[in-house]
mmCIF file of C-alpha atoms in Angstrom:
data_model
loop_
_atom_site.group_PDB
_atom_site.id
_atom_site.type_symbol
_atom_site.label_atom_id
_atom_site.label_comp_id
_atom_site.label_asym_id
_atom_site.label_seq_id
_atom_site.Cartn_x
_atom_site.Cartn_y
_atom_site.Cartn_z
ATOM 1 C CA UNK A 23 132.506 87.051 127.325
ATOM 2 C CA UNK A 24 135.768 88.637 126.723
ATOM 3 C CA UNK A 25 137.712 87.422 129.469
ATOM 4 C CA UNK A 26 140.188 84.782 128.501
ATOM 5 C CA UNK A 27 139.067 81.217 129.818
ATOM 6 C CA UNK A 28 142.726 80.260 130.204
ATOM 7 C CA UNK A 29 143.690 83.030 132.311
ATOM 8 C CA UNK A 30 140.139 82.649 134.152
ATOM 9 C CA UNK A 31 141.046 78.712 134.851
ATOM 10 C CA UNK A 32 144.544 79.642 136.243
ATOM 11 C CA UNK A 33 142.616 81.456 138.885
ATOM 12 C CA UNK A 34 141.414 80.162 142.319
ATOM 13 C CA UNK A 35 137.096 79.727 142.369
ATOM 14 C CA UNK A 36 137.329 82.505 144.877
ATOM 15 C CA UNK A 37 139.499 84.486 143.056
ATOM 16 C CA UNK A 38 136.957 84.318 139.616
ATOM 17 C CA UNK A 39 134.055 84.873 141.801
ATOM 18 C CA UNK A 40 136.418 88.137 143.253
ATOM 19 C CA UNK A 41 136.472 88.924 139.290
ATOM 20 C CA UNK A 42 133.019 88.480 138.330
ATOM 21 C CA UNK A 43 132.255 90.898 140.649
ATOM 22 C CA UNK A 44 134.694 93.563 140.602
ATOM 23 C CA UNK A 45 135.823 93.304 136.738
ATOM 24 C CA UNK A 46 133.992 95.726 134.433
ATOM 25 C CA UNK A 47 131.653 93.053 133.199
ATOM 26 C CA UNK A 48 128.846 91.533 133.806
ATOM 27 C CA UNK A 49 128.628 89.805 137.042
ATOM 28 C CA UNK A 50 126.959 86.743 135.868
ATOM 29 C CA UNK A 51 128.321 84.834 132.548
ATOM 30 C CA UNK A 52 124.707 83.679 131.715
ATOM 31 C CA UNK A 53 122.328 85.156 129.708
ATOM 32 C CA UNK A 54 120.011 88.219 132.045
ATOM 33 C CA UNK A 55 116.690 86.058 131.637
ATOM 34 C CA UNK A 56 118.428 83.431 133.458
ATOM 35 C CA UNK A 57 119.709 85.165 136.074
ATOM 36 C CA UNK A 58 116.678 87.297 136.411
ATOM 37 C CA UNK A 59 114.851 83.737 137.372
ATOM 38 C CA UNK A 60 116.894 82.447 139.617
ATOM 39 C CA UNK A 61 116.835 85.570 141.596
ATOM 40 C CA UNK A 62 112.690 85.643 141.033
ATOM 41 C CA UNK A 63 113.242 82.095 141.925
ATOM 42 C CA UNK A 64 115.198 82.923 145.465
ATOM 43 C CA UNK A 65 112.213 85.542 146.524
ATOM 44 C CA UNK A 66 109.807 82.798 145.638
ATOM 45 C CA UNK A 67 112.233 80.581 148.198
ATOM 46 C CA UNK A 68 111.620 82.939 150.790
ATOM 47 C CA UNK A 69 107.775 83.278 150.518
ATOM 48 C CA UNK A 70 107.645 79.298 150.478
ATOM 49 C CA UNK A 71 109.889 79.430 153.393
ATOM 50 C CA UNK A 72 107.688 81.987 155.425
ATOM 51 C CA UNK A 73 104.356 79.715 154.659
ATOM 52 C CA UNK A 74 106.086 76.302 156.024
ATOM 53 C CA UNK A 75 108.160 78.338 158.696
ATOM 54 C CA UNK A 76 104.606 79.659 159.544
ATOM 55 C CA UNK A 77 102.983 76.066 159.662
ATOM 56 C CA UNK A 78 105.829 74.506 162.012
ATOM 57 C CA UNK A 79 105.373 77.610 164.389
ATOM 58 C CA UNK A 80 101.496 76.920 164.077
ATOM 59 C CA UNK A 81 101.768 73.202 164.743
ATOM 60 C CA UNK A 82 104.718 73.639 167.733
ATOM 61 C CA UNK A 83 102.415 75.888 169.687
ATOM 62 C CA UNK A 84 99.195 74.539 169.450
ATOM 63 C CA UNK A 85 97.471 72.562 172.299
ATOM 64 C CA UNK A 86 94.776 70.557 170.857
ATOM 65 C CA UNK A 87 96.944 67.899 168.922
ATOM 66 C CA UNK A 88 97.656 67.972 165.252
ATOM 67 C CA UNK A 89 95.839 66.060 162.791
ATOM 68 C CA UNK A 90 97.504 62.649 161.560
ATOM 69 C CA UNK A 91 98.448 63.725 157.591
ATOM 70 C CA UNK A 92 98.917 59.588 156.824
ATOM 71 C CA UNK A 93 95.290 59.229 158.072
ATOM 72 C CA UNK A 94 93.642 62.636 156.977
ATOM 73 C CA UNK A 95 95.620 61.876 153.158
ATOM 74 C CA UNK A 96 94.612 58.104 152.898
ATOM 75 C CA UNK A 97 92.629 56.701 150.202
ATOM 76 C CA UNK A 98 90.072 53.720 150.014
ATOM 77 C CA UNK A 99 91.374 51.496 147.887
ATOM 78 C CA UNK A 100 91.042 47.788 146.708
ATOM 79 C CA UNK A 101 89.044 47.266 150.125
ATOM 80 C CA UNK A 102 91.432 49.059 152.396
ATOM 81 C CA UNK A 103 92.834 52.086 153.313
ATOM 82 C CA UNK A 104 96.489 52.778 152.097
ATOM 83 C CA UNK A 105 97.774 56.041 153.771
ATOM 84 C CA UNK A 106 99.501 59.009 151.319
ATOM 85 C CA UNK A 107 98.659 57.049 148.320
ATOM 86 C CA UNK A 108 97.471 60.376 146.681
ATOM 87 C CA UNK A 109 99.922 62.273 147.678
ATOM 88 C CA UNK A 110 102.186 59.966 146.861
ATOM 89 C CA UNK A 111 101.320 59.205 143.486
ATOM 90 C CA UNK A 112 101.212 63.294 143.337
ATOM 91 C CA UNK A 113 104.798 63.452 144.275
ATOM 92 C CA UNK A 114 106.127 60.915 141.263
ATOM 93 C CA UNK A 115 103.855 62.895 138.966
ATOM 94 C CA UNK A 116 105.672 65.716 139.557
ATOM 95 C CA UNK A 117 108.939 64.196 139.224
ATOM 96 C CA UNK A 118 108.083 62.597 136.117
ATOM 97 C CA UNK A 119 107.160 65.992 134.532
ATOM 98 C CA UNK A 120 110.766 67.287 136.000
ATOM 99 C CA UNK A 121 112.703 64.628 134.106
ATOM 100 C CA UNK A 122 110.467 65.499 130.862
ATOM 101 C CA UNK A 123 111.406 68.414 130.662
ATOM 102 C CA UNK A 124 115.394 68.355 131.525
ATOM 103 C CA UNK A 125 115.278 66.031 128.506
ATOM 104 C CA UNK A 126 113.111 68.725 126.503
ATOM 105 C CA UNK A 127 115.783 71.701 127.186
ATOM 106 C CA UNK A 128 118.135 69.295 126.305
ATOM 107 C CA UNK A 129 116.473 68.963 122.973
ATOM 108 C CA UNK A 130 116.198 72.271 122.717
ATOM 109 C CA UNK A 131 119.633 73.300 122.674
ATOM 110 C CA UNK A 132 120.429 70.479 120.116
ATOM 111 C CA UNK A 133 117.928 72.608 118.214
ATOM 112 C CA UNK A 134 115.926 69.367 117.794
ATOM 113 C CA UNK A 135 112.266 71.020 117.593
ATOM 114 C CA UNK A 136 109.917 68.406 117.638
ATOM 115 C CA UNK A 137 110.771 66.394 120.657
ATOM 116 C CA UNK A 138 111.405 69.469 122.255
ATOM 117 C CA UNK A 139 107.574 70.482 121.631
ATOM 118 C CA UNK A 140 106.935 66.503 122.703
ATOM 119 C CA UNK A 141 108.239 67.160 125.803
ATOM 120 C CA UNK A 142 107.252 69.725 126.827
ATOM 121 C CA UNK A 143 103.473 69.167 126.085
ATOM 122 C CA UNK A 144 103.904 66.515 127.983
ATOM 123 C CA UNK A 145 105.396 68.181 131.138
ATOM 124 C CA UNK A 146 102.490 70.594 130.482
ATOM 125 C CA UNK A 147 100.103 67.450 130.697
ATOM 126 C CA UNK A 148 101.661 65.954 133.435
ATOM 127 C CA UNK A 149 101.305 69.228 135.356
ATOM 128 C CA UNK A 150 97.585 69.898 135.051
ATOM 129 C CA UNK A 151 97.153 66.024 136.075
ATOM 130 C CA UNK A 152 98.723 66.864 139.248
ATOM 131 C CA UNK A 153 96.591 70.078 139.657
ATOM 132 C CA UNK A 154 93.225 67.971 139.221
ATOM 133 C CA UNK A 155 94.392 65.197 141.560
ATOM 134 C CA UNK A 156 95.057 68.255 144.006
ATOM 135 C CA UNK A 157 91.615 69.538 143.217
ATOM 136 C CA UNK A 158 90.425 65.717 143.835
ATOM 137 C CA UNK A 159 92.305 65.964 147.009
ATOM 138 C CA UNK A 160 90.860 69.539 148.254
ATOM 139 C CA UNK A 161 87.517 68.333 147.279
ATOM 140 C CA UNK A 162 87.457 65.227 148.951
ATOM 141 C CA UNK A 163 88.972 67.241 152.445
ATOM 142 C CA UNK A 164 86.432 69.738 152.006
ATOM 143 C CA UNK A 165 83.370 67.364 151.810
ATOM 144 C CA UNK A 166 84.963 65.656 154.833
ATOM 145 C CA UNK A 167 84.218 68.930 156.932
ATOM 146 C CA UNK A 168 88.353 70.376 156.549
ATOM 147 C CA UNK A 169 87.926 74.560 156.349
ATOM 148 C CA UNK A 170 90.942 77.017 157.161
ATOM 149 C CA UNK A 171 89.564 77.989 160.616
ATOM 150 C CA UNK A 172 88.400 74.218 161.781
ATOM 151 C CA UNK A 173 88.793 70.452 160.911
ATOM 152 C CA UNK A 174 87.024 67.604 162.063
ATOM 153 C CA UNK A 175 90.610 65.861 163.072
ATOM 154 C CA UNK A 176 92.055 68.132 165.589
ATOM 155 C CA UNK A 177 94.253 71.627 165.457
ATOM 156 C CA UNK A 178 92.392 74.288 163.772
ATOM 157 C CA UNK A 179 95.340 75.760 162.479
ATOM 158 C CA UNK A 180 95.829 72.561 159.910
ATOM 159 C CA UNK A 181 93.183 73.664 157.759
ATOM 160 C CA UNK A 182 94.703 77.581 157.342
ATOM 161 C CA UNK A 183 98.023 75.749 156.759
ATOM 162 C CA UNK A 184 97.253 73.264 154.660
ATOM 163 C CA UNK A 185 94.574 75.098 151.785
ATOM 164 C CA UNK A 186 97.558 78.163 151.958
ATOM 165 C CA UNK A 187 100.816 75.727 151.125
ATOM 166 C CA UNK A 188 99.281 73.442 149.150
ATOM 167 C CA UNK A 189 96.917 76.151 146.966
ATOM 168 C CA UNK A 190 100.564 78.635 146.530
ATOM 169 C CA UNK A 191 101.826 75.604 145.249
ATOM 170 C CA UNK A 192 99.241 74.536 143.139
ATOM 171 C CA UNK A 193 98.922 78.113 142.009
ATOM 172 C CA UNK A 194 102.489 77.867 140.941
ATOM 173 C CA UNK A 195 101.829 74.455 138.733
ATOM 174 C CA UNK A 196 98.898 76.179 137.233
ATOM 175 C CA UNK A 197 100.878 78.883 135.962
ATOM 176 C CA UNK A 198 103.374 76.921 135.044
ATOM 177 C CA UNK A 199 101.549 75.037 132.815
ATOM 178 C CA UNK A 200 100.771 77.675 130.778
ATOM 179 C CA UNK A 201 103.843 79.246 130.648
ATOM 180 C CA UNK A 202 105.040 75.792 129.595
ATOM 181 C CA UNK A 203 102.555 75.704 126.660
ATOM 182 C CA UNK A 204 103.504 79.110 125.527
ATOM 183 C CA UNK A 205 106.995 78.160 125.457
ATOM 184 C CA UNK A 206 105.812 75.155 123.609
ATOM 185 C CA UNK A 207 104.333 77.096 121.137
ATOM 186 C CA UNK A 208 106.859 79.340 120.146
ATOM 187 C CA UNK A 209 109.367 76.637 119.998
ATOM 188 C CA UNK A 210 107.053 74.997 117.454
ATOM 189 C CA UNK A 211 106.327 78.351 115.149
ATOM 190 C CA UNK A 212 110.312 78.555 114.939
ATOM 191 C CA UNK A 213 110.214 81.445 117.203
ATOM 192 C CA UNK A 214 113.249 80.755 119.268
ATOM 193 C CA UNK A 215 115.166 79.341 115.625
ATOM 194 C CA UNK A 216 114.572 83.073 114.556
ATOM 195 C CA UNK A 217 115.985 84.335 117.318
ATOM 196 C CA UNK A 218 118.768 82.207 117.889
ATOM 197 C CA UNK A 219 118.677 81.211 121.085
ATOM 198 C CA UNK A 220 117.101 78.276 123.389
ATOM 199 C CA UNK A 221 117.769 79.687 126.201
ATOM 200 C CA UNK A 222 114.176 80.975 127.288
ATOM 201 C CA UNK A 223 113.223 76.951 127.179
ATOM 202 C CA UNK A 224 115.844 76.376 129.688
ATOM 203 C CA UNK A 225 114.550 79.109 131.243
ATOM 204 C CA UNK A 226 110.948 77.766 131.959
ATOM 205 C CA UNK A 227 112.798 74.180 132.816
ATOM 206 C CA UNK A 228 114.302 76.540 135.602
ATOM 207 C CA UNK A 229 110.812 77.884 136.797
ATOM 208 C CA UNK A 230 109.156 74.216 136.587
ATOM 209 C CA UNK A 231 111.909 72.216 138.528
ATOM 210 C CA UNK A 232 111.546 74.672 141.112
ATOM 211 C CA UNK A 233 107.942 74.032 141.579
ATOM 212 C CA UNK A 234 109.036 70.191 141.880
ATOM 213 C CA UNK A 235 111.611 71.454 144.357
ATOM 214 C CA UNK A 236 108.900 73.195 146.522
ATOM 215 C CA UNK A 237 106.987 70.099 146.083
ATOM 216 C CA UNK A 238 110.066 68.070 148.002
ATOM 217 C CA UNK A 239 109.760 70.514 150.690
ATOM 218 C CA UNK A 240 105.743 70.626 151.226
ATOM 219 C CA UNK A 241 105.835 66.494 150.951
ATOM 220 C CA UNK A 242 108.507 66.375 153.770
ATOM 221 C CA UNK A 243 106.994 68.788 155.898
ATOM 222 C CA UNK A 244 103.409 68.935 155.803
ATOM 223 C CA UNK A 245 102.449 65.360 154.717
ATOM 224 C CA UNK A 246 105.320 63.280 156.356
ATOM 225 C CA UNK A 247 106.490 64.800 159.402
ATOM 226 C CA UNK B 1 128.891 83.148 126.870
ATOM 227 C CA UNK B 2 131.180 80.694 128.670
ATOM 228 C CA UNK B 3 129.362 77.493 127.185
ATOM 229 C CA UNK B 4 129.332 76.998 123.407
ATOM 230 C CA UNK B 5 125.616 76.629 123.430
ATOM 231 C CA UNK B 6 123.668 77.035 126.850
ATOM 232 C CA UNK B 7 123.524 73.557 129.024
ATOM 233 C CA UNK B 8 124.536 70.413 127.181
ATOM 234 C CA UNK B 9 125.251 67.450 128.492
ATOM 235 C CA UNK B 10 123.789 63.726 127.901
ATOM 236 C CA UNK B 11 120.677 62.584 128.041
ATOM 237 C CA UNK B 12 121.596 59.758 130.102
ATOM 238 C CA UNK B 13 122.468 61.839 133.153
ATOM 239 C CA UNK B 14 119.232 62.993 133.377
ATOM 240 C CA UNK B 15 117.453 59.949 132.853
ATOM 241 C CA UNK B 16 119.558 58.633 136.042
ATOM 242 C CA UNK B 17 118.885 61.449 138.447
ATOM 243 C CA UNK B 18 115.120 61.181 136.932
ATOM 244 C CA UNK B 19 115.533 57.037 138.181
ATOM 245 C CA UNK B 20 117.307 58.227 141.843
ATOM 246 C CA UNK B 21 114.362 60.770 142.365
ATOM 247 C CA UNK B 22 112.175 58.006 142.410
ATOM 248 C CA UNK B 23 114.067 55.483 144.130
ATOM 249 C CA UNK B 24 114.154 58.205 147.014
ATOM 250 C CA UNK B 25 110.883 59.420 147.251
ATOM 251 C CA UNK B 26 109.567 55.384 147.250
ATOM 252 C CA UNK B 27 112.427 55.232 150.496
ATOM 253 C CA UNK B 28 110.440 58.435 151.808
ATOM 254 C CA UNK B 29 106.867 57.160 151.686
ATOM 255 C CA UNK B 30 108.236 53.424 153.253
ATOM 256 C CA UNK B 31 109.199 55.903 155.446
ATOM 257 C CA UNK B 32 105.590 56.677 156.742
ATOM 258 C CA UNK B 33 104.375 53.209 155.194
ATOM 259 C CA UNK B 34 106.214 51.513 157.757
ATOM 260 C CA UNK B 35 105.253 54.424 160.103
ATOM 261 C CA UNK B 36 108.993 55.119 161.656
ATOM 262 C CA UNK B 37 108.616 57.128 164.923
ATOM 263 C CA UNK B 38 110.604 59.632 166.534
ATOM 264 C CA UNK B 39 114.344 60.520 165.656
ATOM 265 C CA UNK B 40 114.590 58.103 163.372
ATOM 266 C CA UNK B 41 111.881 59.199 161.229
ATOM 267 C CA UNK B 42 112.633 62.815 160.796
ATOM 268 C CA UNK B 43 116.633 62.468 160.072
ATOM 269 C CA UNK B 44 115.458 60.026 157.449
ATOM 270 C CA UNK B 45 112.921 62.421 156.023
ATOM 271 C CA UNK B 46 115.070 65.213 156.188
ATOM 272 C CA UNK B 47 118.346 63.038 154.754
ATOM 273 C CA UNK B 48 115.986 62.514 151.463
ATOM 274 C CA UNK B 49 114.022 65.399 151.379
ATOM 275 C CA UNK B 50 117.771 67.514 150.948
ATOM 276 C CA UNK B 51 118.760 64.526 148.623
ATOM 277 C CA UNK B 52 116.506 65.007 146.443
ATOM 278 C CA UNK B 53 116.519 68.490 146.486
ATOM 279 C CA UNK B 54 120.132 68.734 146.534
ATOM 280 C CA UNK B 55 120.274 66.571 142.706
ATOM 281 C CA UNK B 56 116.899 68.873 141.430
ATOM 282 C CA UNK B 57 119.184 71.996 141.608
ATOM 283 C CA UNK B 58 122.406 70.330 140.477
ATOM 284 C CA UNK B 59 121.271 68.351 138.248
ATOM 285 C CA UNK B 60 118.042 69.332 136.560
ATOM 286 C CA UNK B 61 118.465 73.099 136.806
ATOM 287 C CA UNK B 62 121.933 73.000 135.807
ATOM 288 C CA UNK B 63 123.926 74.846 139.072
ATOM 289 C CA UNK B 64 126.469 72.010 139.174
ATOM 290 C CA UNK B 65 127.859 73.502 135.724
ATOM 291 C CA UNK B 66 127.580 77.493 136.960
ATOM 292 C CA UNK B 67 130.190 79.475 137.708
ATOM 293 C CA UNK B 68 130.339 80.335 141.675
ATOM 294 C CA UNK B 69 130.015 83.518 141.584
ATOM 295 C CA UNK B 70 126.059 82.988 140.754
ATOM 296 C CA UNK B 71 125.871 79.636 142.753
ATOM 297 C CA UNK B 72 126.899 82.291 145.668
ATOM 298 C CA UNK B 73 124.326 84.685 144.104
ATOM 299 C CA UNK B 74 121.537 82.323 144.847
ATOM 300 C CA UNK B 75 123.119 79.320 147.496
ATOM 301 C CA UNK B 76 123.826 81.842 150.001
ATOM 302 C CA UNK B 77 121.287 83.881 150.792
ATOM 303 C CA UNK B 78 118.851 81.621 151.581
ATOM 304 C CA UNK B 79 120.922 80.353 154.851
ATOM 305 C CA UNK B 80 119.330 83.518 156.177
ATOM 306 C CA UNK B 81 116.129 81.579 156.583
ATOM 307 C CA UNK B 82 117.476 79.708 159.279
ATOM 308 C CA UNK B 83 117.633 82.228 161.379
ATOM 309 C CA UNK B 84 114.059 82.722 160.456
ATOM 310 C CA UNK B 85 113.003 79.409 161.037
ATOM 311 C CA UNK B 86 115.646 79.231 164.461
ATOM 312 C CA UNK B 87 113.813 82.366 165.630
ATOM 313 C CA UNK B 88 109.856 81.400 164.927
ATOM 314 C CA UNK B 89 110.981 77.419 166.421
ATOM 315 C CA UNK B 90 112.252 79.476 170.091
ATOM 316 C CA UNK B 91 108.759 81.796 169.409
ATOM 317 C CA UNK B 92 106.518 78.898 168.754
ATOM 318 C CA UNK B 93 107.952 76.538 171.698
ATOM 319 C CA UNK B 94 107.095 79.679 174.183
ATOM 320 C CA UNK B 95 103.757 80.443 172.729
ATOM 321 C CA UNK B 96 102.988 76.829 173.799
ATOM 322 C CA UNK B 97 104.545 76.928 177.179
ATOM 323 C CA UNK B 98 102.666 80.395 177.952
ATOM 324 C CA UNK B 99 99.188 78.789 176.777
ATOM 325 C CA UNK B 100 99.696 75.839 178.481
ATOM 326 C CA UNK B 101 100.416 77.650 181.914
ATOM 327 C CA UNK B 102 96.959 79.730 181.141
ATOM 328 C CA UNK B 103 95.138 76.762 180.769
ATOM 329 C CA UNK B 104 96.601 75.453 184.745
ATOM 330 C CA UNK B 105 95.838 78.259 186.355
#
């Protein structure tokens, strides 16, 4: 940008932000497919906010009591049944694939291709085995009798709650796993060397920690509380 | 562009955020594990749940290093949920009350 960063650090942070906005410049010193995320990012808050603000008003006026998530989500295992241990094992899947890929937009902008590629593959592969444990997990709720308009554990309203958070979010990780391998891709054919920039790799990293981040939210909420 | 390059910083700091992530969500499932009940429970849910989301966004999506003016961009509006959620908590508590008078009378 033109603006001179030692004139810009003399100011106060309110007084830059006061800048950024009124100067005759762009508002935000980042590249527009950046900021265009995190804005498609913040409506994709708000519709993740309306489905869980939707569930707590569900479950707060419901009479029949709500279904017990550690009992409904445990697993048989080694001759006993350990509560979450899907979901659990979900979450640190997720996280895993997070911390992949901050290291693989680090890569990227080091212009190091093939670990870049590396890691993001594996993000990619770490995303569609969370999807298939989730389809393990609908599957198994299914057979057990769980349908959006009645359960076999209590409140109705879990079922609509639970196949509408969890399938937007496992929506999201779908598509983000292809996105990621497109990204991949061109990163490998030198498409991002020809064009000089890396930025559209930190750019997915943005979209995929934010489906980690809604992950934080639905694990709190839905399976904890 | 006001960085050289995009978002660089060392690996390290992401592999220790990647290490913290875990450590916290193993403190949240203990959390149900050890099936915690009431008050206690929920603060400590909600104390890691906005831990770890607070280090995602800093961290891992880079909004620590932004300048404010899109940290404000983005931060801010969504505080206007809470009214949302405020509003639909008031709306929820008297849907119960009203069906649970029906079902007295």
């Amino acid at each position: 940008m033109a603006h001179d960063a030692a004139a810009d650090a003399a100011l106060s942070p309110l007084q830059q932000v006061a800048g950024d906005f009124s100067a005759d410049k762009n508002a935000f010193s980042v590249p527009w497919g950046k900021a265009m995320m995190w804005i498609f990012l913040l409506s994709d808050t708000f519709i993740f906010t309306c489905f869980l603000t939707s569930y707590m008003n569900v479950r707060m006026s419901t009479t029949t009591p709500w279904p017990f998530p550690s009992e409904v989500f445990a697993l048989h295992m080694f001759g006993q049944d350990i509560p979450l241990i899907l979901i659990a094992i979900m979450t640190f899947v997720l996280i895993t694939s997070s911390g992949t890929m901050a290291m693989a937009v680090n890569y990227g902008y080091r212009r190091h291709k093939r670990n870049t590629v590396l890691l993001m593959v594996a993000t990619a592969a770490l995303g569609a085995t969370f999807v298939s444990m989730q389809a393990f997990e609908w599957t198994k709720l299914i057979m057990e009798g769980a349908r959006p308009w009645e359960n076999p554990w209590g409140a109705p309203q879990f079922g609509s709650a639970f196949f509408m958070i969890t399938g937007f979010h496992g929506l999201h990780v779908s598509a983000g796993v292809i996105y990621l391998l497109v990204v991949a891709n061109r990163v490998r054919k030198g498409f991002y060397d020809k064009r000089g920039s890396y930025e559209m790799v930190e750019i997915a990293g943005l979209y995929w920690h934010f489906v980690d981040l809604v992950w934080v939210f639905i694990f709190a909420f839905f399976y904890l509380w | 562009m006001s960085q050289a390059e995009g978002q660089q910083h060392p690996i390290k700091i992401y592999l220790w955020i990647w290490l913290l992530l875990f450590v916290l969500s193993t403190f949240s499932y203990l959390v149900d594990y050890y099936h915690l009940q009431g008050y206690l429970r929920w603060s400590l849910i909600i104390v890691f749940m906005l831990l770890k989301a607070g280090f995602i966004v800093a961290i891992f999506m880079h909004m620590a290093w932004e300048r404010l003016a899109l940290k404000f961009a983005i931060l801010l509006p969504p505080l206007c949920l809470l009214i949302l959620i405020g509003f639909m908590a008031v709306e929820g508590d008297y849907t119960f009350f009203t069906r649970g008078a029906a079902f007295l009378h």
